[in-house]
CSV table of C-alpha atoms in Angstrom, one decimal:
chain,number,residue,atom,x,y,z
B,1,UNK,CA,6.2,-2.6,15.0
B,2,UNK,CA,3.4,-2.5,17.1
B,3,UNK,CA,1.4,-1.0,14.6
B,4,UNK,CA,1.8,-4.0,11.9
B,5,UNK,CA,1.1,-6.3,14.7
B,6,UNK,CA,-2.4,-4.5,15.8
B,7,UNK,CA,-3.0,-5.1,12.2
B,8,UNK,CA,-3.1,-8.2,12.0
B,9,UNK,CA,-4.8,-9.2,15.2
B,10,UNK,CA,-7.8,-7.2,13.8
B,11,UNK,CA,-7.3,-8.9,10.3
B,12,UNK,CA,-7.3,-12.4,12.0
B,13,UNK,CA,-10.1,-11.7,14.0
B,14,UNK,CA,-12.5,-10.6,11.3
B,15,UNK,CA,-11.2,-13.5,9.3
B,16,UNK,CA,-12.3,-15.9,12.0
B,17,UNK,CA,-15.8,-14.4,12.1
B,18,UNK,CA,-16.6,-13.8,7.9
B,19,UNK,CA,-13.6,-15.5,5.2
B,20,UNK,CA,-11.4,-13.2,3.5
B,21,UNK,CA,-13.8,-13.6,0.5
B,22,UNK,CA,-17.0,-12.6,2.1
B,23,UNK,CA,-15.6,-10.1,4.0
B,24,UNK,CA,-17.4,-6.3,3.4
B,25,UNK,CA,-15.2,-3.9,2.1
B,26,UNK,CA,-16.6,-1.1,4.1
B,27,UNK,CA,-16.0,-4.0,7.4
B,28,UNK,CA,-11.8,-4.8,5.7
B,29,UNK,CA,-11.4,-0.7,6.0
B,30,UNK,CA,-13.0,-0.5,9.6
B,31,UNK,CA,-10.8,-3.3,10.9
B,32,UNK,CA,-7.8,-1.8,8.6
B,33,UNK,CA,-8.5,1.8,10.4
B,34,UNK,CA,-9.1,0.6,13.9
B,35,UNK,CA,-6.6,-1.3,14.3
B,36,UNK,CA,-4.5,1.1,13.3
B,37,UNK,CA,-5.8,3.8,15.0
B,38,UNK,CA,-6.0,1.7,18.7
B,39,UNK,CA,-2.1,1.8,18.6
B,40,UNK,CA,-1.9,5.6,18.9
B,41,UNK,CA,-3.1,5.4,23.0
B,42,UNK,CA,-3.7,2.6,25.6
B,43,UNK,CA,-6.9,4.0,26.2
B,44,UNK,CA,-8.4,4.6,22.8
B,45,UNK,CA,-6.9,0.9,22.6
B,46,UNK,CA,-9.4,-0.8,24.7
B,47,UNK,CA,-12.3,1.3,23.8
B,48,UNK,CA,-11.5,-0.4,20.8
B,49,UNK,CA,-11.6,-3.5,21.8
B,50,UNK,CA,-14.3,-3.6,23.5
B,51,UNK,CA,-16.6,-1.9,20.9
B,52,UNK,CA,-15.0,-4.2,18.0
B,53,UNK,CA,-18.0,-7.0,16.9
B,54,UNK,CA,-17.5,-8.8,13.7
B,55,UNK,CA,-20.7,-8.4,11.8
B,56,UNK,CA,-21.6,-11.5,10.0
B,57,UNK,CA,-19.9,-11.6,6.1
B,58,UNK,CA,-21.3,-9.9,3.2
B,59,UNK,CA,-20.6,-11.3,-0.2
B,60,UNK,CA,-18.9,-9.3,-2.0
B,61,UNK,CA,-20.7,-8.9,-5.5
B,62,UNK,CA,-19.6,-5.2,-7.1
B,63,UNK,CA,-16.5,-2.8,-5.2
B,64,UNK,CA,-17.3,0.8,-5.6
B,65,UNK,CA,-15.1,4.4,-5.0
B,66,UNK,CA,-16.9,3.9,-0.8
B,67,UNK,CA,-15.2,0.6,-0.7
B,68,UNK,CA,-11.9,1.8,-1.1
B,69,UNK,CA,-12.3,4.9,0.5
B,70,UNK,CA,-13.3,2.4,3.3
B,71,UNK,CA,-10.4,0.2,3.2
B,72,UNK,CA,-7.7,3.5,3.7
B,73,UNK,CA,-7.0,4.8,0.4
B,74,UNK,CA,-6.9,8.4,-0.9
B,75,UNK,CA,-10.1,9.7,-2.7
B,76,UNK,CA,-7.1,10.3,-5.7
B,77,UNK,CA,-5.9,6.6,-4.9
B,78,UNK,CA,-9.7,5.0,-4.6
B,79,UNK,CA,-9.9,6.4,-8.1
B,80,UNK,CA,-7.2,5.1,-9.5
B,81,UNK,CA,-7.5,1.5,-8.5
B,82,UNK,CA,-11.4,1.9,-9.3
B,83,UNK,CA,-10.4,2.8,-13.1
B,84,UNK,CA,-7.7,0.2,-13.4
B,85,UNK,CA,-10.1,-2.1,-11.8
B,86,UNK,CA,-12.8,-1.1,-14.7
B,87,UNK,CA,-10.1,-2.3,-17.0
B,88,UNK,CA,-9.9,-6.3,-15.7
B,89,UNK,CA,-12.4,-8.6,-16.5
B,90,UNK,CA,-15.3,-7.6,-14.1
B,91,UNK,CA,-16.8,-11.1,-12.6
B,92,UNK,CA,-12.8,-11.9,-11.6
B,93,UNK,CA,-11.9,-8.7,-10.3
B,94,UNK,CA,-14.8,-8.7,-8.2
B,95,UNK,CA,-13.9,-12.3,-6.5
B,96,UNK,CA,-10.3,-11.6,-6.0
B,97,UNK,CA,-9.6,-7.8,-5.8
B,98,UNK,CA,-10.5,-8.1,-1.8
B,99,UNK,CA,-8.9,-10.8,-0.7
B,100,UNK,CA,-5.3,-10.0,-3.0
B,101,UNK,CA,-5.8,-6.3,-0.8
B,102,UNK,CA,-6.1,-7.9,2.4
B,103,UNK,CA,-3.0,-10.1,1.7
B,104,UNK,CA,-1.0,-7.5,0.7
B,105,UNK,CA,-2.1,-4.8,4.2
B,106,UNK,CA,-1.8,-8.1,6.1
B,107,UNK,CA,2.0,-8.9,4.8
B,108,UNK,CA,2.2,-5.0,6.6
B,109,UNK,CA,2.2,-2.8,3.2
B,110,UNK,CA,0.6,0.4,3.6
B,111,UNK,CA,-2.4,1.9,1.5
B,112,UNK,CA,0.2,3.6,-0.8
B,113,UNK,CA,2.8,0.7,-1.2
B,114,UNK,CA,-0.4,-1.5,-2.0
B,115,UNK,CA,-1.5,0.9,-4.6
B,116,UNK,CA,1.8,1.4,-6.4
B,117,UNK,CA,1.8,-2.6,-6.6
B,118,UNK,CA,-1.4,-2.8,-8.2
B,119,UNK,CA,0.2,-0.4,-10.7
B,120,UNK,CA,3.1,-2.6,-11.6
B,121,UNK,CA,1.4,-5.5,-11.6
B,122,UNK,CA,-2.0,-5.3,-12.8
B,123,UNK,CA,-2.7,-9.5,-13.0
B,124,UNK,CA,-2.7,-9.2,-9.0
B,125,UNK,CA,-6.3,-7.7,-9.6
B,126,UNK,CA,-7.0,-11.6,-10.9
B,127,UNK,CA,-4.7,-13.6,-8.7
B,128,UNK,CA,-6.7,-16.6,-6.6
B,129,UNK,CA,-6.5,-15.7,-2.7
B,130,UNK,CA,-4.9,-19.3,-1.8
B,131,UNK,CA,-1.8,-18.8,-4.9
B,132,UNK,CA,-1.5,-15.9,-3.2
B,133,UNK,CA,-0.7,-17.1,0.4
B,134,UNK,CA,1.2,-20.2,-1.4
B,135,UNK,CA,3.6,-17.8,-2.8
B,136,UNK,CA,3.7,-15.8,0.0
B,137,UNK,CA,4.0,-18.6,2.9
B,138,UNK,CA,7.5,-19.9,0.2
B,139,UNK,CA,9.2,-17.1,-0.1
B,140,UNK,CA,9.1,-16.8,4.0
B,141,UNK,CA,10.1,-20.8,3.7
B,142,UNK,CA,12.9,-19.3,1.4
B,143,UNK,CA,14.3,-17.3,3.9
B,144,UNK,CA,12.8,-13.5,3.9
B,145,UNK,CA,12.4,-12.0,6.7
B,146,UNK,CA,10.2,-9.0,7.9
B,147,UNK,CA,11.4,-6.0,6.3
B,148,UNK,CA,13.0,-8.3,2.7
B,149,UNK,CA,10.1,-9.6,2.6
B,150,UNK,CA,8.2,-6.6,2.2
B,151,UNK,CA,10.8,-4.7,0.2
B,152,UNK,CA,10.9,-7.7,-2.3
B,153,UNK,CA,7.2,-7.2,-2.7
B,154,UNK,CA,6.6,-3.7,-2.9
B,155,UNK,CA,9.8,-3.5,-5.7
B,156,UNK,CA,8.4,-6.6,-7.2
B,157,UNK,CA,4.9,-7.7,-7.5
B,158,UNK,CA,5.4,-10.1,-10.0
B,159,UNK,CA,6.9,-12.6,-7.8
B,160,UNK,CA,3.8,-13.3,-6.3
B,161,UNK,CA,1.7,-14.2,-10.2
B,162,UNK,CA,4.7,-16.6,-10.7
B,163,UNK,CA,3.9,-19.9,-10.1
B,164,UNK,CA,5.5,-22.1,-6.8
B,165,UNK,CA,7.1,-24.8,-8.8
B,166,UNK,CA,8.4,-22.3,-11.3
B,167,UNK,CA,10.1,-20.5,-8.3
B,168,UNK,CA,11.1,-24.0,-7.0
B,169,UNK,CA,13.0,-24.9,-10.2
B,170,UNK,CA,14.9,-21.6,-10.0
B,171,UNK,CA,16.2,-22.2,-6.3
B,172,UNK,CA,17.0,-25.7,-6.7
B,173,UNK,CA,18.9,-25.0,-10.2
B,174,UNK,CA,21.2,-21.9,-8.9
B,175,UNK,CA,21.3,-24.6,-5.5
B,176,UNK,CA,22.4,-27.5,-7.4
B,177,UNK,CA,23.8,-26.4,-10.8
B,178,UNK,CA,25.6,-23.5,-10.2
B,179,UNK,CA,26.5,-24.4,-6.4
B,180,UNK,CA,25.1,-21.1,-4.5
B,181,UNK,CA,24.6,-22.3,-0.6
B,182,UNK,CA,21.3,-21.7,0.8
B,183,UNK,CA,21.9,-17.5,1.8
B,184,UNK,CA,22.7,-16.8,-1.3
B,185,UNK,CA,19.8,-18.2,-3.3
B,186,UNK,CA,18.0,-16.2,-0.5
B,187,UNK,CA,20.5,-13.0,-0.6
B,188,UNK,CA,19.6,-13.3,-5.0
B,189,UNK,CA,15.6,-13.8,-4.2
B,190,UNK,CA,15.8,-10.3,-2.1
B,191,UNK,CA,17.7,-7.7,-4.4
B,192,UNK,CA,17.2,-9.9,-8.1
B,193,UNK,CA,13.8,-11.0,-7.5
B,194,UNK,CA,12.9,-11.2,-11.7
B,195,UNK,CA,15.3,-13.9,-11.3
B,196,UNK,CA,12.5,-16.4,-11.0
B,197,UNK,CA,11.2,-15.6,-14.4
B,198,UNK,CA,14.7,-16.4,-16.4
B,199,UNK,CA,14.9,-18.5,-18.9
B,200,UNK,CA,17.2,-21.3,-17.3
B,201,UNK,CA,18.9,-21.9,-20.5
B,202,UNK,CA,19.8,-18.5,-20.7
B,203,UNK,CA,20.7,-18.8,-16.8
B,204,UNK,CA,22.8,-21.2,-17.0
B,205,UNK,CA,24.7,-19.4,-19.7
B,206,UNK,CA,24.9,-16.5,-17.8
B,207,UNK,CA,26.3,-18.1,-14.7
B,208,UNK,CA,28.6,-20.2,-16.9
B,209,UNK,CA,30.2,-16.9,-18.7
B,210,UNK,CA,30.9,-15.0,-15.4
B,211,UNK,CA,32.3,-18.3,-13.6
B,212,UNK,CA,34.6,-19.9,-16.4
B,213,UNK,CA,35.4,-16.5,-18.7
B,214,UNK,CA,35.4,-14.4,-16.3
B,215,UNK,CA,36.9,-16.6,-13.1
B,216,UNK,CA,34.1,-14.9,-10.6
B,217,UNK,CA,33.1,-16.8,-7.8
B,218,UNK,CA,29.6,-17.6,-6.5
B,219,UNK,CA,30.1,-14.7,-3.4
B,220,UNK,CA,31.5,-12.2,-5.3
B,221,UNK,CA,28.5,-12.5,-7.6
B,222,UNK,CA,25.7,-12.7,-5.1
B,223,UNK,CA,27.9,-9.4,-4.0
B,224,UNK,CA,27.8,-7.8,-7.2
B,225,UNK,CA,23.9,-8.4,-7.8
B,226,UNK,CA,25.4,-10.1,-11.1
B,227,UNK,CA,21.1,-10.9,-11.8
B,228,UNK,CA,19.9,-7.6,-12.2
B,229,UNK,CA,22.4,-8.0,-15.6
B,230,UNK,CA,21.2,-9.8,-18.3
B,231,UNK,CA,23.9,-11.2,-20.0
B,232,UNK,CA,24.5,-9.1,-23.1
B,233,UNK,CA,25.3,-6.7,-20.7
B,234,UNK,CA,27.4,-8.5,-19.1
B,235,UNK,CA,29.4,-9.6,-21.9
B,236,UNK,CA,29.3,-6.7,-23.5
B,237,UNK,CA,31.7,-5.1,-20.8
B,238,UNK,CA,33.6,-8.0,-20.3
B,239,UNK,CA,34.3,-8.7,-23.8
B,240,UNK,CA,35.5,-4.6,-24.5
B,241,UNK,CA,37.8,-5.1,-21.3
B,242,UNK,CA,39.6,-8.1,-22.7
B,243,UNK,CA,39.6,-7.1,-26.4
B,244,UNK,CA,41.7,-3.7,-25.2
B,245,UNK,CA,44.2,-6.2,-23.0
B,246,UNK,CA,42.5,-4.8,-19.1
B,247,UNK,CA,41.4,-8.6,-18.3
B,248,UNK,CA,42.7,-11.8,-19.1
B,249,UNK,CA,40.8,-15.6,-18.2
B,250,UNK,CA,42.6,-16.8,-15.1
B,251,UNK,CA,44.2,-20.3,-15.8
B,252,UNK,CA,43.4,-23.6,-14.2
B,253,UNK,CA,44.9,-22.3,-11.4
B,254,UNK,CA,43.0,-19.0,-11.4
B,255,UNK,CA,46.3,-17.2,-11.7
B,256,UNK,CA,46.5,-14.6,-14.4
B,257,UNK,CA,49.9,-12.2,-16.0
B,258,UNK,CA,47.4,-9.0,-15.1
B,259,UNK,CA,45.4,-7.8,-12.1
B,260,UNK,CA,41.7,-7.5,-13.8
B,261,UNK,CA,39.0,-5.6,-12.2
B,262,UNK,CA,36.6,-6.6,-10.0
B,263,UNK,CA,33.1,-7.7,-10.9
B,264,UNK,CA,31.5,-5.0,-9.0
B,265,UNK,CA,33.4,-2.3,-11.4
B,266,UNK,CA,32.2,-3.8,-14.2
B,267,UNK,CA,28.7,-3.9,-13.5
B,268,UNK,CA,27.6,-1.5,-10.3
B,269,UNK,CA,28.2,1.7,-12.2
B,270,UNK,CA,27.0,3.9,-15.1
B,271,UNK,CA,28.4,3.7,-19.1
B,272,UNK,CA,31.1,7.0,-18.2
B,273,UNK,CA,32.2,5.3,-14.9
B,274,UNK,CA,32.9,2.0,-16.5
B,275,UNK,CA,34.6,4.0,-20.0
B,276,UNK,CA,36.7,6.7,-18.0
B,277,UNK,CA,38.2,4.6,-15.0
B,278,UNK,CA,38.1,0.6,-15.9
B,279,UNK,CA,38.1,0.6,-19.7
B,280,UNK,CA,40.0,3.9,-20.5
B,281,UNK,CA,38.2,4.4,-23.8
B,282,UNK,CA,35.9,6.6,-25.4
B,283,UNK,CA,32.1,6.7,-25.4
B,284,UNK,CA,32.5,6.1,-29.1
B,285,UNK,CA,34.9,3.7,-28.7
B,286,UNK,CA,32.2,1.7,-27.3
B,287,UNK,CA,29.5,2.5,-29.5
B,288,UNK,CA,31.3,1.3,-32.5
B,289,UNK,CA,32.6,-1.9,-30.1
B,290,UNK,CA,28.9,-2.7,-29.3
B,291,UNK,CA,27.7,-2.6,-32.8
B,292,UNK,CA,29.9,-5.3,-33.9
B,293,UNK,CA,29.5,-7.1,-31.5
B,294,UNK,CA,25.9,-7.2,-31.7
B,295,UNK,CA,26.2,-7.9,-35.0
B,296,UNK,CA,28.9,-10.8,-34.1
B,297,UNK,CA,27.2,-12.5,-31.7
B,298,UNK,CA,23.9,-12.6,-33.1
B,299,UNK,CA,25.4,-14.6,-35.9
B,300,UNK,CA,27.1,-17.1,-33.4
B,301,UNK,CA,23.5,-17.5,-31.8
B,302,UNK,CA,22.1,-18.4,-35.3
B,303,UNK,CA,24.7,-20.7,-35.8
B,304,UNK,CA,24.7,-22.5,-32.5
B,305,UNK,CA,20.9,-22.4,-32.5
B,306,UNK,CA,20.0,-20.8,-29.5
B,307,UNK,CA,16.8,-21.7,-27.6
B,308,UNK,CA,14.2,-19.1,-26.9
B,309,UNK,CA,13.3,-18.0,-23.7
B,310,UNK,CA,11.0,-20.0,-21.6
B,311,UNK,CA,6.9,-19.5,-22.1
B,312,UNK,CA,5.6,-18.2,-19.0
B,313,UNK,CA,2.0,-19.1,-19.5
B,314,UNK,CA,1.0,-21.4,-16.6
B,315,UNK,CA,-2.3,-20.7,-14.8
B,316,UNK,CA,-2.3,-22.6,-11.8
B,317,UNK,CA,0.5,-23.7,-9.5
B,318,UNK,CA,-0.6,-27.4,-9.2
B,319,UNK,CA,-0.7,-27.8,-13.6
B,320,UNK,CA,2.4,-26.5,-14.4
B,321,UNK,CA,3.8,-29.4,-17.2
B,322,UNK,CA,6.6,-31.7,-15.4
B,323,UNK,CA,8.6,-30.4,-19.0
B,324,UNK,CA,10.2,-27.4,-16.8
B,325,UNK,CA,11.2,-29.7,-14.1
B,326,UNK,CA,13.3,-32.1,-16.8
B,327,UNK,CA,14.7,-29.3,-19.1
B,328,UNK,CA,15.8,-27.2,-15.3
B,329,UNK,CA,18.0,-31.4,-14.4
B,330,UNK,CA,19.4,-32.2,-17.8
B,331,UNK,CA,19.7,-28.5,-19.4
B,332,UNK,CA,23.2,-28.1,-18.0
B,333,UNK,CA,24.7,-31.6,-18.4
B,334,UNK,CA,23.6,-31.2,-22.2
B,335,UNK,CA,25.9,-28.0,-22.7
B,336,UNK,CA,28.4,-29.4,-20.3
B,337,UNK,CA,28.8,-32.1,-22.9
B,338,UNK,CA,29.2,-29.9,-25.4
C-alpha cells in the first residue's frame, strides 16, 4: 500500500509540472522507479525528495526500447511491447501509449501486470487519455474499491475500452429490469466484467430463463457468478437435468415435488463432476443430448426470429447512438408481453 501511495504522489507531482501527454518517457520512468525506491528507506526517501526537480515536458513523438526500460520494464518486456506497438498505427500509438501506461501505473499495477493488460487488449494502445480516466472513475463510482478495481482491470482490461454509455446502460438494465441491488450489480461487474459487452436481449433472456424456468433468485445468481456463463451453457445443463427428472420448475408458490440441485452445483463444476454427481449420466449420453438440443434450439431461433448481438463499434463515449438507450428500456417490456 505504501509503495502505491508513493508512486501516486510522485506521478502527481510530475503531472503538475508536465501534462501526461507531453511527459518524456525517461522522466516518467525516473519518477516511477524512484518513487518505488524511496519507500525502502526513510533516509533514501528524504534524499529522493530533495533531488526531485521535474524538468519541463518534452513532446513524445517516438517511443524507443530504452523508453520502456526507463519506465521499469525488463529488456524482454520492453522488446515485446515495442514489437506490439509496431503492429498498431504508429501515429495514434505514439500519441496515446504514454498516457495509457501512466494511467495503469497510477492505478497500482506493476510492469508485469501492465504488460499482460496490453497483451490481452491491444486496443489500449490507442485509447484516449480522457476516456481512460472517465472509465476508471466510473468504475470507482460503481463501488469497485481498491484491490477489486485492480483485479478487474488486470483480468479484463477490455473494460477500459468500453464506452461509458454502454456500461451505464448495462448497469441500468441490471438494476431496473432484473431488480439487482446496487451492491449486487457491483459484485456482478467485479466477478463477471465481460457482462458489459453482452447483448441486452441475450442478457435479458438468460436472466428470465434462470429466474422463471429454474426458479433461482438474484442473490443466488450473483453468488454463483451466473453471468460468466453463456445462455447455451446454462440451458444445456439445466434441460438435461430436467429431462432426466432431476430438476423441476417451481410453481407460483416456489414449491417443487423434488429437491432441485442448486445453481452452484450445476454451473461451477467441470463436466465430469456434473455428470457423475448431479446428472448421474455418462459422457456419451450427454454428448448425444447436446447435439440434439443444439439442433432443436437452432430451429426454435429461426422460427422466433431471435435478434443478432449488438455491434459495439462506437468510437467515443459521447457519440453513442441513443437507440441503445431506447432498446435497453423497451426490450424487457416487449418480451414480457409475448
